[in-house]
Amino acid sequence: MIESKLKIATCSLAGCFGCHMSLLDLDERLFELAERVELDRSPLTDIKELGECDLGLIEGGVCNAENVHVLMEFRARCKILVAIGACALNGGVPAMRNQYDLKDCLEESYLRGIGLVNPQIPNDPEIPLLLNQVHPLHEVVKIDYFLPGCPPSADAIWTFVNQLLSGQPLALPYTQIHYD
Amino acid sequence: MSEEQSFTLDGRRVPFQAGQTIMAAALAAGVYIPHLCFNREFAPHGSCRVCLVGVNGRMQAACTTPAAAGQTVESETGEIREIRRGILQMLFVEGNHVCPACEKSGACQLQAVAYYVGMLAPHYTHFYPRRPVDASHPEAVIDFNRCILCELCVRASRDVDGKNVFAVQGRGIEAHLVVNTPSGKLGATDFSIHDKAAQVCPTGAILTKHRGYEIPIGQRLYDRKPISVVGDVATLSESKGGRRHD
Ligand code: SF4
Ligand code: SF4
Ligand code: FES
């Protein structure tokens, strides 16, 4: 029997999907990865319910109530939780709104924006409520590993995932560590 | 001729001259000790604490501690690396450092030192302070979000340019950089982009206007080699990707 594959889940919270694009940038290495892991909930699958996973990779920080909920669910179901990319690590570009009051941000976009027709602040109950500030993941749950970059390169993700899956100590080469 | 004196740094013999600090002697011997507020052209400031070393077992700033014969100095130990990493992490969460949106990224000393000490993430809770950006000057912009209070611009403007454009006001967590005019605006001063003060900032807090992102990612100052090999952005000429005017 083939030994069971490791289960990995991924998600994008307050991110731009750039880190997931970098993951796809693994190109043919994805085949090698697919031999060893099975994807659970992820934007790359259609699984809606998160199962018990060995590894969770999270892109993006936390900007609304739904992000908090998803993040806590990932923490509860993933043995190892990894923050990937600048936004997950320090809030990144979305956290630049922390310089302003939330009310001012909303009014600037939805009431005072250029070319608006029927200006109003969206308040449909389906839309998750925004938090006053954007936060990095480690301010909400315990994070086991951090991988910086905006986004981290596919090479950095490859090094990281390989070292992690084979139980080696994590050590990225100099050129694979950057904050931008 | 005076007899050559020396101390040991991580087991290596480092000669020094009377009056030299541990930092100056190490630098002269080609040994890198990470630093931010130190710049060999200015009197040491001793404020960032990144240059912390163990001197005969006691933690001291290498840039302000005089070298003495027979000292045992430790720099690259696991413990010291960890303390330095903690200092860097505190510097990062205290300001707003959005490297992906910063023009100095890749050629920023703060970032490069953080890479050097192995900082992967900021670890602490972010302050997200609200600080202004001053774009009132025709040639330069100051983004106070990125200021680490190293006072190099203060020292350069006062001691080299003779203009006294900058100062640090307030104490402790209230300490912040100010521009010495009633309006507090850089545009109201006689600051010039040719001033020494425009060439010494280790971060992206002081930027030259009308120039940006000239060097592609992958070729920037610290993209390929660490700061211990490349040197400080303020001491390298612009033609080499640094800040110093040729
Ligand atoms: S000053 Fe340096 S550390 Fe701060 S945002 Fe700019 S590149 Fe990043
Ligand atoms: S503006 Fe730059 S040089 Fe001046 S104190 Fe801040 S970090 Fe140092
Ligand atoms: S470099 Fe020595 S304290 Fe800043």
Coordinates of C-alpha atoms and ligand atoms in Angstrom, one line a residue:
Chain A
M1 CA 0.0 0.0 0.0
I2 CA 1.2 3.5 -0.7
E3 CA 1.8 5.4 2.4
S4 CA -0.8 8.0 3.1
K5 CA -0.2 11.5 1.7
L6 CA 0.1 14.6 3.9
K7 CA -2.9 16.8 3.9
I8 CA -2.4 20.4 3.1
A9 CA -4.9 23.3 3.1
T10 CA -4.4 26.8 1.9
C11 CA -6.3 30.0 1.9
S12 CA -6.1 33.7 1.1
L13 CA -7.5 36.1 3.7
A14 CA -6.7 39.8 3.3
G15 CA -4.3 39.1 0.5
C16 CA -4.2 39.5 -3.3
F17 CA -3.7 35.8 -4.3
G18 CA -0.1 36.7 -5.3
C19 CA 1.2 34.1 -2.8
H20 CA -1.0 31.4 -4.4
M21 CA 0.3 32.5 -7.8
S22 CA 3.8 32.0 -6.5
L23 CA 2.7 28.5 -5.3
L24 CA 1.5 27.8 -8.9
D25 CA 4.9 29.1 -10.1
L26 CA 6.3 25.9 -8.8
D27 CA 5.4 24.7 -12.3
E28 CA 6.5 21.1 -13.0
R29 CA 7.6 20.8 -9.4
L30 CA 3.8 20.7 -8.6
F31 CA 3.8 17.1 -9.9
E32 CA 6.4 16.1 -7.5
L33 CA 4.5 17.8 -4.7
A34 CA 1.3 16.1 -5.7
E35 CA 3.0 12.7 -5.2
R36 CA 3.6 13.6 -1.6
V37 CA 0.6 15.7 -0.6
E38 CA -3.1 15.9 -1.0
L39 CA -4.9 19.3 -1.1
D40 CA -7.8 19.8 1.3
R41 CA -9.7 23.1 1.3
S42 CA -7.9 25.6 -0.9
P43 CA -8.7 28.0 -3.7
L44 CA -7.2 25.4 -6.0
T45 CA -9.8 22.7 -5.0
D46 CA -13.5 23.0 -4.6
I47 CA -13.6 21.6 -1.1
K48 CA -15.7 23.9 1.1
E49 CA -15.3 22.3 4.5
L50 CA -11.8 22.2 6.0
G51 CA -10.8 18.7 7.2
E52 CA -8.1 17.6 9.6
C53 CA -4.8 18.7 8.0
D54 CA -1.1 18.3 8.6
L55 CA -0.2 21.6 7.2
G56 CA -2.1 24.9 6.6
L57 CA -0.6 27.7 4.5
I58 CA -2.2 31.1 4.9
E59 CA -1.8 34.1 2.7
G60 CA -3.0 37.6 3.7
G61 CA -3.7 39.2 7.0
V62 CA -6.9 39.6 8.9
C63 CA -9.2 42.5 7.9
N64 CA -12.8 41.3 8.6
A65 CA -14.8 39.1 10.8
E66 CA -14.9 36.2 8.3
N67 CA -11.1 36.3 8.1
V68 CA -10.9 35.8 11.9
H69 CA -13.4 32.9 11.7
V70 CA -11.5 31.1 8.9
L71 CA -8.1 31.7 10.6
M72 CA -9.3 30.1 13.8
E73 CA -10.8 27.2 12.0
F74 CA -7.4 26.6 10.2
R75 CA -5.7 26.8 13.6
A76 CA -8.0 24.3 15.1
R77 CA -7.7 21.8 12.2
C78 CA -4.1 22.1 11.0
K79 CA -1.2 20.6 13.0
I80 CA 1.2 23.1 11.5
L81 CA 0.1 26.6 10.5
V82 CA 2.3 28.7 8.3
A83 CA 2.0 32.5 7.6
I84 CA 3.0 33.1 4.0
G85 CA 3.9 36.5 2.6
A86 CA 4.1 40.1 3.8
C87 CA 0.4 40.6 4.5
A88 CA 0.2 37.5 6.7
L89 CA 3.3 38.6 8.5
N90 CA 2.8 42.3 9.1
G91 CA -0.5 43.2 7.5
G92 CA 1.3 44.4 4.3
V93 CA -0.3 46.8 1.8
P94 CA -3.9 46.3 3.2
A95 CA -2.7 47.4 6.6
M96 CA -1.8 50.8 5.1
R97 CA -5.5 51.6 5.8
N98 CA -4.6 51.5 9.6
Q99 CA -3.4 55.1 9.1
Y100 CA -7.1 56.1 8.8
D101 CA -10.3 55.6 10.7
L102 CA -12.4 52.9 9.2
K103 CA -15.3 55.4 8.7
D104 CA -13.0 57.7 6.7
C105 CA -11.9 54.8 4.5
L106 CA -15.4 53.8 3.8
E107 CA -16.6 57.3 3.1
E108 CA -13.7 58.0 0.9
S109 CA -14.4 54.9 -1.2
Y110 CA -18.2 54.8 -1.3
L111 CA -19.4 58.4 -0.7
R112 CA -16.7 60.7 -1.9
G113 CA -15.1 58.6 -4.6
I114 CA -14.9 59.9 -8.2
G115 CA -17.7 59.0 -10.6
L116 CA -20.0 57.4 -8.0
V117 CA -23.7 56.8 -8.9
N118 CA -26.0 56.6 -5.9
P119 CA -23.2 56.7 -3.3
Q120 CA -23.8 54.6 -0.2
I121 CA -21.8 52.5 2.1
P122 CA -22.5 48.8 1.5
N123 CA -24.3 47.1 4.4
D124 CA -25.7 43.9 3.0
P125 CA -25.7 41.3 5.8
E126 CA -23.8 38.9 3.4
I127 CA -20.8 41.2 3.5
P128 CA -18.4 40.4 6.3
L129 CA -17.9 43.3 8.7
L130 CA -14.6 45.0 8.5
L131 CA -12.3 45.2 11.5
N132 CA -11.1 48.6 12.6
Q133 CA -7.6 47.7 11.7
V134 CA -5.9 45.0 9.6
H135 CA -3.8 42.6 11.6
P136 CA -1.1 40.1 10.9
L137 CA -2.0 36.4 11.6
H138 CA 0.2 36.0 14.7
E139 CA -1.8 38.7 16.5
V140 CA -4.8 36.4 16.3
V141 CA -3.6 32.8 16.6
K142 CA -0.3 31.0 17.2
I143 CA 1.7 30.7 14.0
D144 CA 4.3 28.0 13.7
Y145 CA 6.3 29.2 10.8
F146 CA 6.7 32.4 8.8
L147 CA 7.8 32.8 5.2
P148 CA 8.4 36.4 4.1
G149 CA 8.1 37.9 0.7
C150 CA 5.6 39.8 -1.4
P151 CA 5.2 37.2 -2.6
P152 CA 7.8 34.7 -1.5
S153 CA 9.3 33.3 -4.7
A154 CA 8.4 29.8 -5.9
D155 CA 12.0 28.8 -5.1
A156 CA 11.5 30.0 -1.5
I157 CA 8.2 28.1 -1.2
W158 CA 9.9 25.0 -2.6
T159 CA 12.8 25.2 -0.2
F160 CA 10.5 25.8 2.7
V161 CA 8.0 23.1 1.9
N162 CA 10.7 20.5 1.2
Q163 CA 12.6 21.2 4.4
L164 CA 9.4 21.1 6.4
L165 CA 8.0 17.9 4.9
S166 CA 11.4 16.1 5.3
G167 CA 11.8 17.3 8.9
Q168 CA 15.0 19.2 8.2
P169 CA 15.8 22.4 10.0
L170 CA 14.5 25.4 8.1
A171 CA 17.3 27.4 6.5
L172 CA 16.6 29.5 3.4
P173 CA 19.5 30.7 1.3
Y174 CA 20.1 34.5 1.4
T175 CA 18.5 35.2 -1.9
Q176 CA 15.3 33.5 -1.0
I177 CA 14.6 35.8 2.1
H178 CA 13.2 39.2 1.2
Y179 CA 10.4 41.3 2.5
D180 CA 9.2 42.6 -0.8
Chain B
M1 CA 56.1 53.9 17.6
S2 CA 53.6 52.6 20.0
E3 CA 53.3 48.9 20.6
E4 CA 50.4 47.3 18.7
Q5 CA 47.5 46.5 21.0
S6 CA 44.7 44.0 20.4
F7 CA 41.6 42.3 21.6
T8 CA 39.9 39.1 20.4
L9 CA 36.6 39.2 18.5
D10 CA 34.9 35.8 18.2
G11 CA 38.3 34.2 18.7
R12 CA 40.0 36.4 16.1
R13 CA 42.8 38.9 17.0
V14 CA 41.8 42.4 16.2
P15 CA 44.4 45.2 16.5
F16 CA 43.4 48.7 17.5
Q17 CA 44.8 52.1 18.1
A18 CA 44.4 54.0 21.4
G19 CA 41.0 55.8 21.4
Q20 CA 39.3 53.5 18.8
T21 CA 36.0 51.8 19.7
I22 CA 35.4 48.1 19.2
M23 CA 33.3 48.9 16.2
A24 CA 36.0 51.1 14.5
A25 CA 38.7 48.5 15.1
A26 CA 36.5 45.7 13.8
L27 CA 35.6 47.7 10.7
A28 CA 39.3 48.5 10.1
A29 CA 40.1 44.8 10.4
G30 CA 37.3 43.9 8.0
V31 CA 35.0 42.2 10.5
Y32 CA 31.3 43.1 10.2
I33 CA 29.3 44.0 13.4
P34 CA 25.7 44.8 12.5
H35 CA 24.8 48.4 13.1
L36 CA 22.2 51.1 12.2
C37 CA 22.9 54.4 14.0
F38 CA 26.7 54.1 13.5
N39 CA 28.3 55.7 10.5
R40 CA 32.1 56.0 10.6
E41 CA 31.9 59.6 9.4
F42 CA 30.1 60.7 12.5
A43 CA 30.5 60.6 16.3
P44 CA 28.9 57.4 17.6
H45 CA 25.4 57.8 18.9
G46 CA 24.8 54.4 20.7
S47 CA 21.0 54.5 20.3
C48 CA 19.9 51.6 18.2
R49 CA 21.7 48.9 20.2
V50 CA 21.9 46.6 17.2
C51 CA 25.7 46.5 17.5
L52 CA 25.5 44.9 20.9
V53 CA 28.5 42.6 21.7
G54 CA 29.6 40.7 24.8
V55 CA 32.6 42.4 26.2
N56 CA 34.3 40.2 28.8
G57 CA 30.8 38.7 29.3
R58 CA 28.9 42.0 29.5
M59 CA 26.6 43.3 26.8
Q60 CA 27.7 46.6 25.5
A61 CA 27.3 48.6 22.3
A62 CA 30.4 48.1 20.1
C63 CA 30.1 51.6 18.5
T64 CA 30.5 53.4 21.9
T65 CA 32.8 51.0 23.9
P66 CA 36.5 51.8 23.7
A67 CA 38.7 48.9 22.6
A68 CA 41.0 47.8 25.4
A69 CA 44.0 45.4 25.3
G70 CA 43.1 41.8 26.1
Q71 CA 39.3 42.2 25.9
T72 CA 37.3 39.2 24.9
V73 CA 34.6 40.3 22.6
E74 CA 31.8 38.0 21.3
S75 CA 29.5 39.0 18.4
E76 CA 28.2 36.1 16.4
T77 CA 26.8 33.9 19.1
G78 CA 23.4 32.4 19.1
E79 CA 22.4 34.5 22.1
I80 CA 23.5 37.8 20.7
R81 CA 22.0 37.1 17.3
E82 CA 18.7 36.5 19.1
I83 CA 18.9 39.7 21.0
R84 CA 19.7 41.6 17.8
R85 CA 16.8 40.0 16.1
G86 CA 14.5 41.1 18.9
I87 CA 15.8 44.7 18.6
L88 CA 15.1 44.6 14.8
Q89 CA 11.6 43.2 15.4
M90 CA 10.9 46.0 17.8
L91 CA 12.1 48.6 15.3
F92 CA 9.8 47.1 12.7
V93 CA 6.6 47.0 14.8
E94 CA 7.2 50.5 16.2
G95 CA 7.0 52.1 12.7
N96 CA 5.1 51.3 9.6
H97 CA 7.4 49.3 7.3
V98 CA 5.5 48.2 4.2
C99 CA 8.6 47.1 2.2
P100 CA 6.6 46.1 -0.9
A101 CA 5.5 49.7 -1.1
C102 CA 8.8 51.4 -0.2
E103 CA 11.2 52.8 -2.8
K104 CA 14.2 52.0 -0.7
S105 CA 13.4 48.3 -0.5
G106 CA 16.3 46.2 -1.6
A107 CA 18.8 49.0 -0.7
C108 CA 17.6 49.7 2.8
Q109 CA 20.0 49.1 5.7
L110 CA 17.3 48.3 8.2
Q111 CA 16.0 45.6 5.9
A112 CA 19.5 44.3 5.2
V113 CA 20.5 44.1 8.8
A114 CA 17.2 42.3 9.5
Y115 CA 18.1 39.8 6.8
Y116 CA 21.6 39.5 8.3
V117 CA 20.3 38.6 11.8
G118 CA 17.8 36.1 10.3
M119 CA 14.6 38.0 11.0
L120 CA 11.7 36.2 9.2
A121 CA 8.8 38.0 10.8
P122 CA 8.2 40.9 13.2
H123 CA 7.0 38.6 16.1
Y124 CA 5.6 41.4 18.2
T125 CA 2.3 43.2 18.1
H126 CA 2.3 46.1 15.6
F127 CA 1.9 49.6 16.9
Y128 CA 0.6 50.9 13.5
P129 CA 1.4 54.5 14.6
R130 CA -0.1 57.3 12.6
R131 CA 2.7 59.4 11.2
P132 CA 2.7 61.9 8.4
V133 CA 4.5 62.1 5.1
D134 CA 6.0 65.4 4.3
A135 CA 6.2 66.1 0.5
S136 CA 6.5 69.9 0.8
H137 CA 10.1 70.1 -0.4
P138 CA 10.7 70.2 -4.1
E139 CA 13.5 67.7 -4.1
A140 CA 12.9 65.4 -1.2
V141 CA 10.2 63.6 0.7
I142 CA 10.2 62.5 4.3
D143 CA 8.1 59.5 5.3
F144 CA 8.1 59.6 9.1
N145 CA 6.6 56.1 9.1
R146 CA 10.0 54.7 8.3
C147 CA 12.1 56.7 10.7
I148 CA 14.1 54.7 13.2
L149 CA 15.4 57.7 15.1
C150 CA 19.1 57.0 14.4
E151 CA 19.7 60.7 14.2
L152 CA 22.1 60.4 11.3
C153 CA 20.2 63.2 9.4
V154 CA 20.3 65.3 12.6
R155 CA 24.0 64.8 13.0
A156 CA 24.8 65.3 9.3
S157 CA 22.7 68.5 9.0
R158 CA 24.1 70.0 12.2
D159 CA 27.7 68.9 12.0
V160 CA 28.4 68.8 8.2
D161 CA 25.9 71.0 6.5
G162 CA 25.7 73.5 9.3
K163 CA 22.0 73.9 8.8
N164 CA 20.4 72.1 11.8
V165 CA 17.3 71.1 9.8
F166 CA 16.4 68.1 11.9
A167 CA 15.9 67.3 15.6
V168 CA 14.4 64.6 17.7
Q169 CA 11.6 65.8 20.0
G170 CA 9.9 64.0 22.9
R171 CA 11.1 61.1 25.1
G172 CA 10.6 57.4 25.1
I173 CA 7.8 56.2 23.0
E174 CA 6.9 59.8 22.3
A175 CA 10.3 60.5 20.6
H176 CA 9.9 61.6 17.0
L177 CA 11.8 63.3 14.3
V178 CA 10.9 66.9 13.6
V179 CA 11.9 69.6 11.1
N180 CA 13.2 72.8 12.6
T181 CA 10.7 75.3 11.2
P182 CA 7.5 76.8 12.8
S183 CA 5.4 74.8 10.2
G184 CA 7.5 71.7 10.7
K185 CA 7.6 71.3 6.9
L186 CA 10.8 70.5 5.1
G187 CA 9.8 72.8 2.3
A188 CA 10.2 75.8 4.6
T189 CA 13.9 75.0 5.3
D190 CA 17.1 75.5 3.3
F191 CA 17.6 71.7 3.1
S192 CA 19.0 70.7 -0.3
I193 CA 19.3 67.3 -1.9
H194 CA 23.0 67.8 -2.1
D195 CA 23.2 68.1 1.7
K196 CA 25.0 65.4 3.6
A197 CA 21.8 64.9 5.5
A198 CA 20.1 63.7 2.3
Q199 CA 22.7 60.9 1.9
V200 CA 22.8 59.2 5.3
C201 CA 19.4 57.8 6.1
P202 CA 19.7 54.0 6.6
T203 CA 16.0 53.6 5.7
G204 CA 13.5 54.9 3.2
A205 CA 12.5 57.8 5.5
I206 CA 14.3 60.4 3.4
L207 CA 13.9 59.9 -0.3
T208 CA 14.9 61.9 -3.4
K209 CA 11.9 63.1 -5.4
H210 CA 11.5 62.5 -9.1
R211 CA 13.6 59.4 -9.1
G212 CA 12.4 56.0 -8.1
Y213 CA 12.6 52.3 -8.7
E214 CA 15.6 52.9 -11.0
I215 CA 17.3 49.6 -10.2
P216 CA 15.3 46.5 -11.1
I217 CA 14.5 43.9 -8.5
G218 CA 17.3 41.3 -8.4
Q219 CA 20.0 44.0 -9.0
R220 CA 19.5 46.2 -6.0
L221 CA 22.2 46.7 -3.4
Y222 CA 21.3 43.9 -1.1
D223 CA 19.5 41.5 -3.4
R224 CA 22.3 39.1 -4.0
K225 CA 24.8 39.5 -1.2
P226 CA 24.4 40.3 2.5
I227 CA 25.2 43.7 4.0
S228 CA 28.3 42.1 5.7
V229 CA 29.8 41.7 2.3
V230 CA 28.2 44.7 0.4
G231 CA 28.6 47.5 3.0
D232 CA 26.3 50.3 4.2
V233 CA 24.0 52.1 1.8
A234 CA 25.2 55.5 3.1
T235 CA 28.9 54.8 2.6
L236 CA 28.5 53.5 -1.0
S237 CA 28.3 55.9 -3.9
E238 CA 25.1 56.2 -6.0
S239 CA 26.8 54.6 -9.0
K240 CA 27.2 51.5 -6.8
G241 CA 23.6 51.5 -5.7
G242 CA 24.2 53.4 -2.5
R243 CA 23.2 56.9 -1.3
R244 CA 26.5 58.8 -1.3
H245 CA 26.8 61.4 -4.0
D246 CA 29.7 60.8 -6.3
Ligands
SF4_1 S1 12.5 51.7 5.2 FE1 13.4 49.7 4.8 S2 12.4 48.3 6.2 FE2 11.2 50.2 6.1 S3 9.6 49.8 4.6 FE3 11.3 50.8 3.5 S4 12.6 49.0 2.8 FE4 11.2 48.2 4.4
SF4_2 S1 15.0 60.2 8.9 FE1 16.5 58.5 8.5 S2 18.5 59.4 9.1 FE2 16.9 60.7 10.1 S3 16.6 59.8 12.1 FE3 15.1 58.9 10.8 S4 16.0 57.0 10.1 FE4 17.7 58.2 10.9
FES3 S1 25.2 51.0 15.9 FE1 25.9 50.9 18.0 S2 24.1 51.5 19.0 FE2 23.5 51.8 16.9

